[in-house]
PDB file of C-alpha atoms and ligand atoms in Angstrom:
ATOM      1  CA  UNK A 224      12.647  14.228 -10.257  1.00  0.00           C
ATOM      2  CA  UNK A 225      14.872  12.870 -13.069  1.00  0.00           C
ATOM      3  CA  UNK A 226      14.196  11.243 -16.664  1.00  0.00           C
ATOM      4  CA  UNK A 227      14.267   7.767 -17.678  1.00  0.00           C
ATOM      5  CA  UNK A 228      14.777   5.541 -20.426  1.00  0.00           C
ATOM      6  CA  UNK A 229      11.366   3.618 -20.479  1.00  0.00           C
ATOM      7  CA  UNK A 230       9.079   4.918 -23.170  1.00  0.00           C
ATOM      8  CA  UNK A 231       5.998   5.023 -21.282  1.00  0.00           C
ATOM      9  CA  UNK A 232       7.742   6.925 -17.942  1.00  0.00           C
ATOM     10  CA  UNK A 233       7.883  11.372 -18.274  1.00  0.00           C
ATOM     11  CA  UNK A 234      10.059  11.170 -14.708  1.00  0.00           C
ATOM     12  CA  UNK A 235      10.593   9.244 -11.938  1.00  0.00           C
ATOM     13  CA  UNK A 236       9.265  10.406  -8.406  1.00  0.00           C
ATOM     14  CA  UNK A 237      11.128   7.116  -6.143  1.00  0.00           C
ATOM     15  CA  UNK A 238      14.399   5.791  -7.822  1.00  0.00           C
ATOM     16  CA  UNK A 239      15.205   2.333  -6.392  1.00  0.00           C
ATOM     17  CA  UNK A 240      17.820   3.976  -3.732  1.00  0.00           C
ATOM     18  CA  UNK A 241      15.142   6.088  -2.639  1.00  0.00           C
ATOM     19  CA  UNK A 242      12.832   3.458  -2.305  1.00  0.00           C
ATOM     20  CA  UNK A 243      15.297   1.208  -0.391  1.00  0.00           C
ATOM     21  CA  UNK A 244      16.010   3.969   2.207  1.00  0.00           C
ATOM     22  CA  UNK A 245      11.981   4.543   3.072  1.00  0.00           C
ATOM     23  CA  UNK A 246      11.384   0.809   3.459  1.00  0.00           C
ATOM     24  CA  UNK A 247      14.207   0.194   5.711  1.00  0.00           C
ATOM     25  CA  UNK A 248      13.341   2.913   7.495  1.00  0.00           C
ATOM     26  CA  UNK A 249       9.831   1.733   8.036  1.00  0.00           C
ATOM     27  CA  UNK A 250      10.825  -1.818   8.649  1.00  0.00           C
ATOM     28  CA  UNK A 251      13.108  -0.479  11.651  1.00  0.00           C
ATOM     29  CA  UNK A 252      10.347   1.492  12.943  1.00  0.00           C
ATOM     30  CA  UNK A 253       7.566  -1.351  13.015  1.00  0.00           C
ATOM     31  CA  UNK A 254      10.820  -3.796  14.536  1.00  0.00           C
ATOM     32  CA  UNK A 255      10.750  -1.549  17.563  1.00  0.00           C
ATOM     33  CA  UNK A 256       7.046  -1.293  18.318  1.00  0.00           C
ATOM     34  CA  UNK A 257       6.289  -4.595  17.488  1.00  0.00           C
ATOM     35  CA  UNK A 258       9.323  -6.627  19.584  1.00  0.00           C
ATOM     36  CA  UNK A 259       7.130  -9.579  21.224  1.00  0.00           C
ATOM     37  CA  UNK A 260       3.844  -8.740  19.482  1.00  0.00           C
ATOM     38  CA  UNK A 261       4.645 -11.444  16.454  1.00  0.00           C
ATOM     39  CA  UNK A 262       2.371  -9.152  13.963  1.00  0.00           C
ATOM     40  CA  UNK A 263       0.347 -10.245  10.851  1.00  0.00           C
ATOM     41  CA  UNK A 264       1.135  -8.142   8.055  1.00  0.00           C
ATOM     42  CA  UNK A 265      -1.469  -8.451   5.626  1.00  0.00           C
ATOM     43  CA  UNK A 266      -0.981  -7.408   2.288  1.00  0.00           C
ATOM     44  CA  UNK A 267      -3.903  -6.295   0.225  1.00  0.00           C
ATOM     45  CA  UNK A 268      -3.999  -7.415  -3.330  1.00  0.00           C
ATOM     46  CA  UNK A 269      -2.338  -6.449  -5.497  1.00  0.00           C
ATOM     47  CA  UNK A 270      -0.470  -3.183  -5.404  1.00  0.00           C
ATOM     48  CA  UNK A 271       1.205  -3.917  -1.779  1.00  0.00           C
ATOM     49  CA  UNK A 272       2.582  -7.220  -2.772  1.00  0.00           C
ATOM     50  CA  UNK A 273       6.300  -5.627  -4.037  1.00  0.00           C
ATOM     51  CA  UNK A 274       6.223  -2.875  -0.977  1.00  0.00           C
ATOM     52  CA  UNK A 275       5.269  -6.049   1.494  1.00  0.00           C
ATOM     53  CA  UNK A 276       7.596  -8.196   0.472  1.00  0.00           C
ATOM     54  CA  UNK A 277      10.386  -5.589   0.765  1.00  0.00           C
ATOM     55  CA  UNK A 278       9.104  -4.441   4.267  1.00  0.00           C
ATOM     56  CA  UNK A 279       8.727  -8.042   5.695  1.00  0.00           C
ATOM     57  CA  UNK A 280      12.629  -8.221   4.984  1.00  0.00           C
ATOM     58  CA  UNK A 281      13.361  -4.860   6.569  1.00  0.00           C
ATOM     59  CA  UNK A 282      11.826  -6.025   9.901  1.00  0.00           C
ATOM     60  CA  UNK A 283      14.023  -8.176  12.391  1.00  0.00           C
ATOM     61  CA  UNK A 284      11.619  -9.107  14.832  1.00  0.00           C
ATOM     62  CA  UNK A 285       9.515 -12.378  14.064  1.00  0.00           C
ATOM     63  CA  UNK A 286       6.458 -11.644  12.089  1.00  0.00           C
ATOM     64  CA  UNK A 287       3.757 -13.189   9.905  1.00  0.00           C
ATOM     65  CA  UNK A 288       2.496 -12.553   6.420  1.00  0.00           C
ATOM     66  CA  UNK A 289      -1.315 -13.087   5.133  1.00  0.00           C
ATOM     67  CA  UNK A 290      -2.792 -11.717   1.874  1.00  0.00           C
ATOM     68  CA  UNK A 291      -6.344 -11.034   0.888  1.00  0.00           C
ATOM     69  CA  UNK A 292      -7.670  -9.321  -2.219  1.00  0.00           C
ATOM     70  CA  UNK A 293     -11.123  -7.360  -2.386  1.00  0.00           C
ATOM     71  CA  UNK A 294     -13.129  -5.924  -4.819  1.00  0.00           C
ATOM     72  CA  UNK A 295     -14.874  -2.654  -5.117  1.00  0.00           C
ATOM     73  CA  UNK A 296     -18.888  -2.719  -5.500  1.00  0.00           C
ATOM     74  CA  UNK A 297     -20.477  -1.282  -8.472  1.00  0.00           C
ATOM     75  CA  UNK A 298     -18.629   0.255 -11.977  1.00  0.00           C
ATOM     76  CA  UNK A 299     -18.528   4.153 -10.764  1.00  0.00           C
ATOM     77  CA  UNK A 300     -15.298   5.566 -11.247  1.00  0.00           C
ATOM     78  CA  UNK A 301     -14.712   7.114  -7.849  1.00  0.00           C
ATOM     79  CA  UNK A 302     -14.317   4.847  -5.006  1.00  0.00           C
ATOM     80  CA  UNK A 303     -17.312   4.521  -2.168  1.00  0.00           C
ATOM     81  CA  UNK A 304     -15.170   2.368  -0.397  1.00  0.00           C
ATOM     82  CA  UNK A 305     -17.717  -0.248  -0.179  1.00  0.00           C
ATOM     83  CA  UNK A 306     -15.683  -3.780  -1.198  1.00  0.00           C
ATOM     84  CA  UNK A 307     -16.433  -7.080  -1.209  1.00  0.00           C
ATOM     85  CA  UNK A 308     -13.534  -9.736  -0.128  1.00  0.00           C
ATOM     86  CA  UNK A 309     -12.776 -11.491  -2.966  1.00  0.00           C
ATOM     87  CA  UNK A 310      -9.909 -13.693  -1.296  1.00  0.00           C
ATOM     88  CA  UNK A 311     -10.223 -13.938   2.879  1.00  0.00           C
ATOM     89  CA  UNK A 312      -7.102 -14.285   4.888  1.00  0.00           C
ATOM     90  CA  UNK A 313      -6.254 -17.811   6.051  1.00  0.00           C
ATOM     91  CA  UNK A 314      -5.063 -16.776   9.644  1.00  0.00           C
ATOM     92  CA  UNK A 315      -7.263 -15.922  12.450  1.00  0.00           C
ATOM     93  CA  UNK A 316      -6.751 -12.760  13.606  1.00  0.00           C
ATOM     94  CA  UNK A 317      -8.488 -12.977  17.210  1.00  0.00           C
ATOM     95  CA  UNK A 318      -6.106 -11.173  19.752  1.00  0.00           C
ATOM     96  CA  UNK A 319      -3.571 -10.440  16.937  1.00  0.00           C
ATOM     97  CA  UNK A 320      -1.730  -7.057  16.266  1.00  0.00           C
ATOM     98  CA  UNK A 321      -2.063  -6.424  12.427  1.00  0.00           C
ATOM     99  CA  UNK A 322      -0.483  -4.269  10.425  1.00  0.00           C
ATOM    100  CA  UNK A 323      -2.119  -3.556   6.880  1.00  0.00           C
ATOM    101  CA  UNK A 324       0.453  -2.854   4.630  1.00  0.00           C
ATOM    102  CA  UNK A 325      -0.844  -0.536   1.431  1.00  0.00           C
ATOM    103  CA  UNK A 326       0.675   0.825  -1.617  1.00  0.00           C
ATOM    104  CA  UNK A 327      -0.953   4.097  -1.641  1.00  0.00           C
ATOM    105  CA  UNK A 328      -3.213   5.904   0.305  1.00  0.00           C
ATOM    106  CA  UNK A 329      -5.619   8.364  -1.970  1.00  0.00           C
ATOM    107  CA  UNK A 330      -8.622   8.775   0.001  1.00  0.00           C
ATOM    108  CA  UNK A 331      -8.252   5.966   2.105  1.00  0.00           C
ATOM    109  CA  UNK A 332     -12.056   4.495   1.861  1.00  0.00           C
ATOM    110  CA  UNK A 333     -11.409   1.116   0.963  1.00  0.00           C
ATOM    111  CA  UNK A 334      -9.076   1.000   3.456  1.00  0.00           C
ATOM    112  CA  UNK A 335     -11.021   1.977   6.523  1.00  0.00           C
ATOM    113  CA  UNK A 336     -13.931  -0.050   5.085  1.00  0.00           C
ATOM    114  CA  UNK A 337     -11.440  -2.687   5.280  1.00  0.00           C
ATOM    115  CA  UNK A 338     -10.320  -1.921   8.623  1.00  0.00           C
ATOM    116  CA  UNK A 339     -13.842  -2.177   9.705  1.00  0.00           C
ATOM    117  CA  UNK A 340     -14.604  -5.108   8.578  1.00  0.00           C
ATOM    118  CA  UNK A 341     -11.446  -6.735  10.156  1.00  0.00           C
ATOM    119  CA  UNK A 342     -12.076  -5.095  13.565  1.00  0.00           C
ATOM    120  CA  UNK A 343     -15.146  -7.281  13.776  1.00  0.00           C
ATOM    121  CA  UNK A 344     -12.820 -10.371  14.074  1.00  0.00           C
ATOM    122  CA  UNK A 345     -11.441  -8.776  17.469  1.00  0.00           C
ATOM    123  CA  UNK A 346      -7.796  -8.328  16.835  1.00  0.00           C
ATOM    124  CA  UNK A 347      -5.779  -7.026  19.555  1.00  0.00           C
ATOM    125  CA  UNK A 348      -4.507  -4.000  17.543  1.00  0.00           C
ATOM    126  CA  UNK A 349      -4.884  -3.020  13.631  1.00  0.00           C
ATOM    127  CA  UNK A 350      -2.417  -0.204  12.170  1.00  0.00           C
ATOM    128  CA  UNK A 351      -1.765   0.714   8.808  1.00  0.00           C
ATOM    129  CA  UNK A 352       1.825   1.053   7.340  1.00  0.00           C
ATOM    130  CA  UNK A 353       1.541   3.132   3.889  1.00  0.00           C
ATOM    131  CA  UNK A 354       4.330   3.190   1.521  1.00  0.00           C
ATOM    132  CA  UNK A 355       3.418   6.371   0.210  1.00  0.00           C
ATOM    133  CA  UNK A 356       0.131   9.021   0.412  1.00  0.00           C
ATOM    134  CA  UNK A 357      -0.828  10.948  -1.859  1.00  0.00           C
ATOM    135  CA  UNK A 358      -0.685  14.976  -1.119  1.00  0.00           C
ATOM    136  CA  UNK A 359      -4.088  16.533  -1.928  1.00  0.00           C
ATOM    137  CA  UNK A 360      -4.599  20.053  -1.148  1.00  0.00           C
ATOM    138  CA  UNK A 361      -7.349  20.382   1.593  1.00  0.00           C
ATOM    139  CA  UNK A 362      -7.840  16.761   1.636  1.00  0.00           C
ATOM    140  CA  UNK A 363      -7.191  14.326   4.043  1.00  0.00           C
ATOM    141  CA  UNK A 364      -7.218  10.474   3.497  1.00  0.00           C
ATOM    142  CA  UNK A 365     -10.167   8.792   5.606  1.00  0.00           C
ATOM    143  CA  UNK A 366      -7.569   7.354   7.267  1.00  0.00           C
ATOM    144  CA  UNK A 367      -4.908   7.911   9.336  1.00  0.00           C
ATOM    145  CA  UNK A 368      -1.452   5.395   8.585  1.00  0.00           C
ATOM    146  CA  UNK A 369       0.429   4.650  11.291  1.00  0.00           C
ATOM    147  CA  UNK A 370       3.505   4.616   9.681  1.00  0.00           C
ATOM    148  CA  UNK A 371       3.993   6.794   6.582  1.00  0.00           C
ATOM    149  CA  UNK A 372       6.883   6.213   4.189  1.00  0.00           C
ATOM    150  CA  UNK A 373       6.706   9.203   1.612  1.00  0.00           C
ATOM    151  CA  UNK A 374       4.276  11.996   0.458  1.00  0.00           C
ATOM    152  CA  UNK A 375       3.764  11.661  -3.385  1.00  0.00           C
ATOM    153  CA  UNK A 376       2.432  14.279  -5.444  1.00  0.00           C
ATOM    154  CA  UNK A 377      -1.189  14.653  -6.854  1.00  0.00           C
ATOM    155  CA  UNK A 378      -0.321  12.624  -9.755  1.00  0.00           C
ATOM    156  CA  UNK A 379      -1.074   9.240 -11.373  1.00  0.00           C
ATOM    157  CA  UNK A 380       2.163   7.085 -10.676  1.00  0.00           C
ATOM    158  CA  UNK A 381       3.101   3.648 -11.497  1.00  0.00           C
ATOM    159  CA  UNK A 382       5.951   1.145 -10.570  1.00  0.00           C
ATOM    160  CA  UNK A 383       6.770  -0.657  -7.678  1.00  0.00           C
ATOM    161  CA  UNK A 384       3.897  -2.526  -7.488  1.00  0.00           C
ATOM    162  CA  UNK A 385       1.524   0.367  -8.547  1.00  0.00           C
ATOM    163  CA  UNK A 386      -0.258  -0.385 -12.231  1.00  0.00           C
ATOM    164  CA  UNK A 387      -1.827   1.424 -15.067  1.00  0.00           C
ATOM    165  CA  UNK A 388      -3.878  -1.384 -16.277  1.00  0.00           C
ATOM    166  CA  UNK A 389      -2.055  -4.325 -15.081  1.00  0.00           C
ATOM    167  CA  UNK A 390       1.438  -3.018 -16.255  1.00  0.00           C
ATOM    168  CA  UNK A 391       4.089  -1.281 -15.003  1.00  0.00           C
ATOM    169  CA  UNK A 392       4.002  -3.339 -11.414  1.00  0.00           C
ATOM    170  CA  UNK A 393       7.217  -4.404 -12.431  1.00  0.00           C
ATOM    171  CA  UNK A 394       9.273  -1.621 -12.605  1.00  0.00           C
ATOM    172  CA  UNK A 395      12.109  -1.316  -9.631  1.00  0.00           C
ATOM    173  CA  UNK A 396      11.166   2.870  -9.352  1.00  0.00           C
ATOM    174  CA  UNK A 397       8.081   4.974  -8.825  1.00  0.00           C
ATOM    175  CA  UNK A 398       7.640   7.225 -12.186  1.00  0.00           C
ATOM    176  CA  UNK A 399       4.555   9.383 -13.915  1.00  0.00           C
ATOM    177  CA  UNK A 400       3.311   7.642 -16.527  1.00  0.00           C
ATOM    178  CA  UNK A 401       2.867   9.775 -19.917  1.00  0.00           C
ATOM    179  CA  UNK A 402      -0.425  11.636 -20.682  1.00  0.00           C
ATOM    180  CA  UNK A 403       0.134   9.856 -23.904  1.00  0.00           C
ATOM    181  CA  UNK A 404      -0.192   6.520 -22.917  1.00  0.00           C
ATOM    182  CA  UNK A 405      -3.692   7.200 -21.183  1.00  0.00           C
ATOM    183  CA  UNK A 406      -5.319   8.213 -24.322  1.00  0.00           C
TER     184      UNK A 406
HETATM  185  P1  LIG B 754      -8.291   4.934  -2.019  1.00  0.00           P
HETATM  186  O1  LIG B 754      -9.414   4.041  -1.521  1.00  0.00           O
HETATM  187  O2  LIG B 754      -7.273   5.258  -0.946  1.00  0.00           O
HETATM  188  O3  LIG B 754      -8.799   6.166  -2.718  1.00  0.00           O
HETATM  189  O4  LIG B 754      -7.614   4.091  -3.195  1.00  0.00           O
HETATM  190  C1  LIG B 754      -6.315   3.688  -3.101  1.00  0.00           C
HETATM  191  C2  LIG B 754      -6.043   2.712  -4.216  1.00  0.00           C
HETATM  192  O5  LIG B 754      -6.209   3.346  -5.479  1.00  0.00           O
HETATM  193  C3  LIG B 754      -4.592   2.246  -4.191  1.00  0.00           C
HETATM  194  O6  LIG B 754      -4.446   1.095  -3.393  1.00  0.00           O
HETATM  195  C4  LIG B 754      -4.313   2.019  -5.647  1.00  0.00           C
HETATM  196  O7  LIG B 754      -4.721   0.730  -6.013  1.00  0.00           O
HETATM  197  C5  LIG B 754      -5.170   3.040  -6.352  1.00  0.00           C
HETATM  198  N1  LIG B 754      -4.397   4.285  -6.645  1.00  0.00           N
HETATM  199  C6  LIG B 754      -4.554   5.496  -6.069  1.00  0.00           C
HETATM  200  N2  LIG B 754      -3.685   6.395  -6.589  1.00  0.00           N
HETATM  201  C7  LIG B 754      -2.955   5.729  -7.520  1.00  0.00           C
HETATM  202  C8  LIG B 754      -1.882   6.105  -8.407  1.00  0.00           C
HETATM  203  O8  LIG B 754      -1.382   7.245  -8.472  1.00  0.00           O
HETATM  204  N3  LIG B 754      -1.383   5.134  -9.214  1.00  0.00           N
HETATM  205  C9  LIG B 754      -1.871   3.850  -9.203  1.00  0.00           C
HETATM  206  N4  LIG B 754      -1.289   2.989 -10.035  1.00  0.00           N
HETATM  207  N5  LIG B 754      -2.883   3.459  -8.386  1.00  0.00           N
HETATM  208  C10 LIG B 754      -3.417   4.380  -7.554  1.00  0.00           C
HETATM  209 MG1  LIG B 755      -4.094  -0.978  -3.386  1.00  0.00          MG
END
């Protein structure tokens, strides 16, 4: 981890070389399973949109891209994974191969109540591609991502995509935000 001149950042975890070197390793990965398959990569709202539009470039093989934003049920702080879809995708995915492409996985509920929901439209084949996980001792996500692109630590991170109340998406690197800045 190094230090940083932004205010709000104690270190960064991804610097943008970093970064670049998981996504193009991902992209080449989901170029060789998917040759011929013409997948939907479906971004969920918002987080993925900066990892997704990276990852769409790293993969040479002809593709589409389809967004759709959800919402979580109730005002509890942990997530049941229960979500409402707040914005449906415009593309039918009957006898499609998907690939969901997420920010972070933490314990992946949303996500495989997401995947369930989409299964129910009969794709041919849904897999998720995760830009990073996050490493909880004795804890597994409720999900298991196809493609993985780096383990982060148990920490609250922000930056490429990733906010702490609607900032911070913008910044090129992955970084822990200050305890400070919470409170
Ligand atoms: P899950 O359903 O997997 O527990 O929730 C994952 C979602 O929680 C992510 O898509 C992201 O929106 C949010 N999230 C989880 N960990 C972090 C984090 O460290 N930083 C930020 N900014 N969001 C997080
Ligand atoms: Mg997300």
């Amino acid at each position: 981890m190094s230090s940083c001149n932004h205010p709000d950042i104690e270190s960064i975890v991804l610097s943008e070389d970093a970064i670049k070197e998981i996504v193009a390793r991902m992209g080449a990965k989901i170029s060789e399973d998917y040759k011929d398959k013409n997948p939907l990569i479906i971004t969920v709202l918002r987080g993925a949109f900066v990892f997704t539009a990276d990852l769409v470039r790293a993969i040479t093989v002809p593709c589409s891209v389809d967004f759709m934003a959800v919402s979580s049920y109730g005002d509890g702080v942990k997530s049941t994974g229960v979500v409402r879809i707040v914005k449906d995708l415009d593309t039918r995915i009957e006898g499609r191969h998907v690939v969901i492409a997420e920010d972070i996985l933490d314990s992946g509920l949303t996500l495989s109540y997401l995947i369930e929901m989409l299964e129910a439209r009969h794709p041919a084949s849904i897999e998720v591609a995760a830009f990073s996980v996050k490493d909880i001792p004795d804890k597994r996500p409720a999900i298991e991502p196809r493609y993985v692109g780096v383990h982060v630590p148990n920490e609250f991170i922000v930056g490429y995509g990733l906010d702490y109340a609607e900032r911070y998406r913008n910044l090129p690197y992955v970084g822990i935000l200050k305890p400070e800045v919470y409170s």
